[in-house]
Every structure is written in structure tokens, then in C-alpha cells.
Amino acid sequence: NDPAGLRKAASKLFLAGLPGHLRPRTAIASRVEQLREFVEDAPGPCVAKPLVGTRGQGVFKLSADDPNLQAILSTLTGEGPAMVQDYMPEAAGGDLRLIVLEGEPLTMNGKVASVQRVPSPSDWRSNIHLGGSPAAGKPTAEQLAAGRELGRLLLAEGISLAGLDMIGARAVEVNVFSTGGLRDANAFSAQNFCTPILEAFERRLREPRVPSAT
């Protein structure tokens, strides 16, 4: 992945720049009042999170009548802007980690590199290290189409390899430093998805480099 692309896509601000049909309804602000207004106008619960972070750290599910709403939003905005998104009902069944390579869902012998992450009974978040469990990924045609569109948008930013967290056909996270889920995807599909990744890397090495203009 290109360093400039990594710098841009590592922040959750990148999600806000995606077309509306590829992500949940989203607000980003440093003022608690703006985020609270978003939550109060939402048709259901919301998810609030910091702009930088992984593994579900600092991620909250909340609603307009939550007595901790003000405290949570104040904490999240204590060091800068925070993000609030509509909670998607499909999240009750977890999310799909879909790996994309060179603008396409990573596929090998007809199998797609993906893992369903199922939340534990004690936590609504599906992160594996928080108690979620991996299951075989079964991406729908809509998820594959969205993954292809997102993969090509990422490729245009220099991101060749990424892990997309999909709920329904919308992305809620883009993982560009580590795809995550690759080992489980290999196990569930009886494939070695490292092979096409390494082959893509080798192709890059063989491509002639054009000298930069001086």
C-alpha cells in the first residue's frame, strides 16, 4: 500500500468521503451538540467512535434516551472530532470482514477471502479479541458488488490490499495496515490466500518504474 494512501485511509474520516450508499449515515464533529443532534434525529440507535483506533476501542452503542449520552460524547470529543453513525440492525448477526486485493474481492478457486465475525452474548461488538467468534464468510452478491466498488476507490488512493468490515452492503471500517481475518479465511475455505497476495506483490516488483521528473 502506498504510504500517502495509508495516511489518508487510516483515519475514519476516509469513510465519510465515500458515496452514501457504501456507508451508514455519518456525522463527524468536535462539538458535542452537533453529535447529540445527530443521535436525537436518528431513526434508531447509533454507534459513536473516535476517528483513530482499532479493535473496537472507544466504540459505543447509544441512543437519544441514554443517560450517559452526554458523558460519552464529551469523552470522545475530549481530544478532537469523533464520529457517529446509524446503527445497522444487521449488526446483531455480526459483520463480514471482506479482503480486497487490487480493486477486487480476493478470490481463489471460486472462494472469497472473507470471515463472518459473530459477537458474543455479553458484547454487541464483534471484534474477535473482545469475545467475538469467527465463522465462515458467505458474502452476498450485494456485498461483493460493494466490495468491488470500494476496492477500486481504495486502489485509486494507492491502497491495493485492505480488509473491509461490512454490515449489509455498507462498510463501517476500512483496515489498511492489516487486513485481519486472513488466517481464518484460509482455514474456513481450505485455501491459501497468501499466494495471490504474494503473486500481486511480485508483479509490482517486476513492473518497470518510471523515473520521476526533475
C-alpha positions as CSV (number, residue, x, y, z in Angstrom):
1,N,0.0,0.0,0.0
2,D,1.2,3.5,-0.9
3,P,2.3,5.5,2.2
4,A,0.3,8.5,1.2
5,G,-2.8,6.3,0.8
6,L,-2.2,4.7,4.2
7,R,-2.0,8.1,5.8
8,K,-5.3,9.1,4.2
9,A,-7.3,5.9,4.7
10,A,-6.1,5.1,8.2
11,S,-8.4,7.7,9.6
12,K,-12.1,7.1,9.8
13,L,-12.5,10.4,8.1
14,F,-11.9,8.4,4.9
15,L,-15.3,6.7,5.4
16,A,-17.1,10.0,5.4
17,G,-15.8,10.7,1.9
18,L,-17.3,7.5,0.5
19,P,-20.6,7.6,-1.5
20,G,-23.6,7.4,0.8
21,H,-24.7,4.0,-0.4
22,L,-21.4,2.5,0.7
23,R,-21.5,3.6,4.3
24,P,-24.0,4.2,7.1
25,R,-25.4,7.8,7.6
26,T,-22.5,9.5,9.3
27,A,-21.6,12.7,11.3
28,I,-18.2,13.9,12.3
29,A,-17.8,16.8,14.7
30,S,-15.8,18.1,17.6
31,R,-18.8,19.8,19.2
32,V,-21.0,17.6,21.5
33,E,-24.1,19.5,20.5
34,Q,-23.7,18.5,16.8
35,L,-23.2,14.9,17.5
36,R,-26.1,14.8,20.0
37,E,-28.4,16.3,17.4
38,F,-27.5,13.6,15.0
39,V,-28.3,10.9,17.6
40,E,-31.6,12.6,18.5
41,D,-32.6,12.7,14.9
42,A,-31.6,9.1,14.1
43,P,-34.3,6.5,13.5
44,G,-32.7,4.1,16.0
45,P,-29.6,3.5,18.0
46,C,-26.2,5.0,16.9
47,V,-22.6,4.0,17.1
48,A,-20.1,6.5,18.4
49,K,-16.3,6.1,18.0
50,P,-13.0,8.0,17.8
51,L,-11.6,8.8,14.4
52,V,-8.4,6.8,15.1
53,G,-8.4,3.4,16.8
54,T,-8.8,-0.3,16.2
55,R,-10.2,-3.4,17.9
56,G,-13.4,-1.7,19.0
57,Q,-11.6,0.6,21.4
58,G,-13.7,3.5,22.4
59,V,-16.7,2.4,20.4
60,F,-20.1,2.8,22.0
61,K,-23.7,1.9,21.0
62,L,-26.1,4.6,22.3
63,S,-29.5,6.2,21.7
64,A,-31.1,9.6,22.4
65,D,-32.5,8.5,25.8
66,D,-29.2,7.0,27.0
67,P,-28.5,8.7,30.4
68,N,-24.8,8.5,29.5
69,L,-25.1,10.2,26.1
70,Q,-23.6,13.5,27.1
71,A,-20.8,11.9,29.1
72,I,-19.9,9.5,26.2
73,L,-19.8,12.2,23.6
74,S,-17.9,14.5,25.8
75,T,-15.3,11.8,26.4
76,L,-15.0,11.0,22.7
77,T,-14.5,14.6,21.7
78,G,-12.1,15.4,24.5
79,E,-9.1,15.2,22.2
80,G,-10.7,16.2,18.9
81,P,-13.5,15.2,16.5
82,A,-15.5,12.0,16.8
83,M,-17.7,10.0,14.5
84,V,-21.3,9.0,15.0
85,Q,-23.1,6.6,12.6
86,D,-26.5,5.0,12.4
87,Y,-26.5,1.5,14.0
88,M,-27.4,-1.0,11.3
89,P,-29.9,-3.7,12.5
90,E,-27.9,-6.4,10.6
91,A,-25.1,-5.8,13.0
92,A,-26.9,-8.1,15.5
93,G,-25.5,-11.0,13.5
94,G,-22.0,-9.6,13.3
95,D,-20.1,-8.1,10.5
96,L,-18.2,-9.5,7.4
97,R,-14.5,-9.0,7.1
98,L,-14.0,-8.9,3.3
99,I,-10.5,-8.8,1.9
100,V,-9.9,-6.8,-1.3
101,L,-6.8,-7.0,-3.5
102,E,-6.0,-4.8,-6.4
103,G,-9.6,-3.4,-6.6
104,E,-11.4,-6.7,-6.3
105,P,-12.6,-9.1,-3.6
106,L,-9.8,-11.5,-3.1
107,T,-10.9,-14.8,-4.7
108,M,-9.1,-18.1,-5.2
109,N,-10.6,-21.2,-6.8
110,G,-14.0,-19.7,-6.6
111,K,-13.7,-19.0,-2.8
112,V,-13.8,-15.4,-1.4
113,A,-11.4,-14.3,1.3
114,S,-13.9,-13.4,4.0
115,V,-14.8,-14.1,7.6
116,Q,-18.1,-13.5,9.5
117,R,-17.4,-12.1,12.9
118,V,-20.1,-13.0,15.4
119,P,-20.5,-11.1,18.7
120,S,-20.5,-12.8,22.0
121,P,-23.7,-12.8,24.1
122,S,-22.0,-10.4,26.5
123,D,-20.9,-7.7,24.0
124,W,-22.6,-6.2,20.9
125,R,-19.2,-5.6,19.3
126,S,-18.0,-8.4,17.0
127,N,-14.2,-7.9,17.4
128,I,-12.6,-11.3,18.0
129,H,-10.3,-10.1,20.8
130,L,-13.4,-8.8,22.6
131,G,-15.0,-12.2,22.6
132,G,-16.5,-12.4,19.1
133,S,-16.1,-15.7,17.2
134,P,-15.1,-16.2,13.6
135,A,-17.3,-18.2,11.2
136,A,-17.2,-18.9,7.5
137,G,-17.9,-15.8,5.4
138,K,-20.7,-16.0,3.0
139,P,-20.7,-12.7,1.2
140,T,-23.9,-11.8,-0.8
141,A,-23.9,-10.5,-4.3
142,E,-24.6,-7.1,-2.9
143,Q,-21.6,-7.3,-0.6
144,L,-19.3,-8.4,-3.4
145,A,-20.5,-5.6,-5.6
146,A,-20.0,-3.0,-2.8
147,G,-16.6,-4.6,-2.0
148,R,-15.6,-4.2,-5.7
149,E,-16.7,-0.6,-5.8
150,L,-14.8,0.1,-2.5
151,G,-11.8,-1.8,-3.7
152,R,-11.5,0.3,-6.8
153,L,-11.9,3.5,-4.8
154,L,-9.1,2.4,-2.5
155,L,-6.9,1.4,-5.4
156,A,-7.2,4.9,-6.8
157,E,-5.8,6.1,-3.4
158,G,-2.9,3.6,-3.6
159,I,-4.4,1.0,-1.4
160,S,-4.0,-2.4,-3.0
161,L,-4.7,-4.6,0.0
162,A,-7.3,-3.9,2.6
163,G,-9.9,-5.6,4.9
164,L,-13.4,-4.2,4.8
165,D,-15.8,-4.5,7.7
166,M,-19.2,-4.9,6.0
167,I,-22.6,-4.8,7.6
168,G,-25.1,-5.5,4.9
169,A,-23.7,-3.8,1.8
170,R,-22.1,-0.9,3.7
171,A,-18.6,-0.5,5.1
172,V,-18.2,0.5,8.7
173,E,-14.4,0.1,8.9
174,V,-11.5,0.0,6.4
175,N,-8.4,-1.8,7.6
176,V,-5.4,-0.7,5.5
177,F,-2.4,-1.6,7.8
178,S,-3.5,-5.2,8.5
179,T,-6.4,-6.9,6.7
180,G,-7.1,-9.2,9.7
181,G,-9.1,-12.4,9.2
182,L,-6.7,-13.9,6.7
183,R,-5.8,-16.9,8.7
184,D,-9.4,-17.7,9.5
185,A,-10.4,-17.2,5.8
186,N,-7.7,-19.7,4.8
187,A,-9.0,-22.2,7.4
188,F,-12.7,-21.9,6.5
189,S,-12.2,-22.1,2.8
190,A,-9.3,-24.6,2.6
191,Q,-7.3,-22.1,0.5
192,N,-4.1,-20.2,1.0
193,F,-5.0,-16.6,0.1
194,C,-1.4,-15.6,0.9
195,T,-0.5,-17.0,-2.5
196,P,-2.3,-14.4,-4.7
197,I,-1.2,-11.7,-2.3
198,L,2.4,-12.6,-2.8
199,E,1.9,-13.0,-6.5
200,A,0.5,-9.5,-6.7
201,F,3.5,-8.2,-4.7
202,E,5.9,-9.9,-7.1
203,R,4.1,-8.4,-10.1
204,R,4.6,-5.0,-8.5
205,L,8.3,-5.7,-8.2
206,R,8.6,-6.7,-11.9
207,E,6.8,-3.6,-13.1
208,P,9.3,-1.1,-14.6
209,R,9.5,2.1,-12.6
210,V,9.2,5.4,-14.4
211,P,11.8,7.9,-13.2
212,S,10.2,10.9,-11.6
213,A,10.5,14.2,-13.4
214,T,13.2,16.6,-12.1
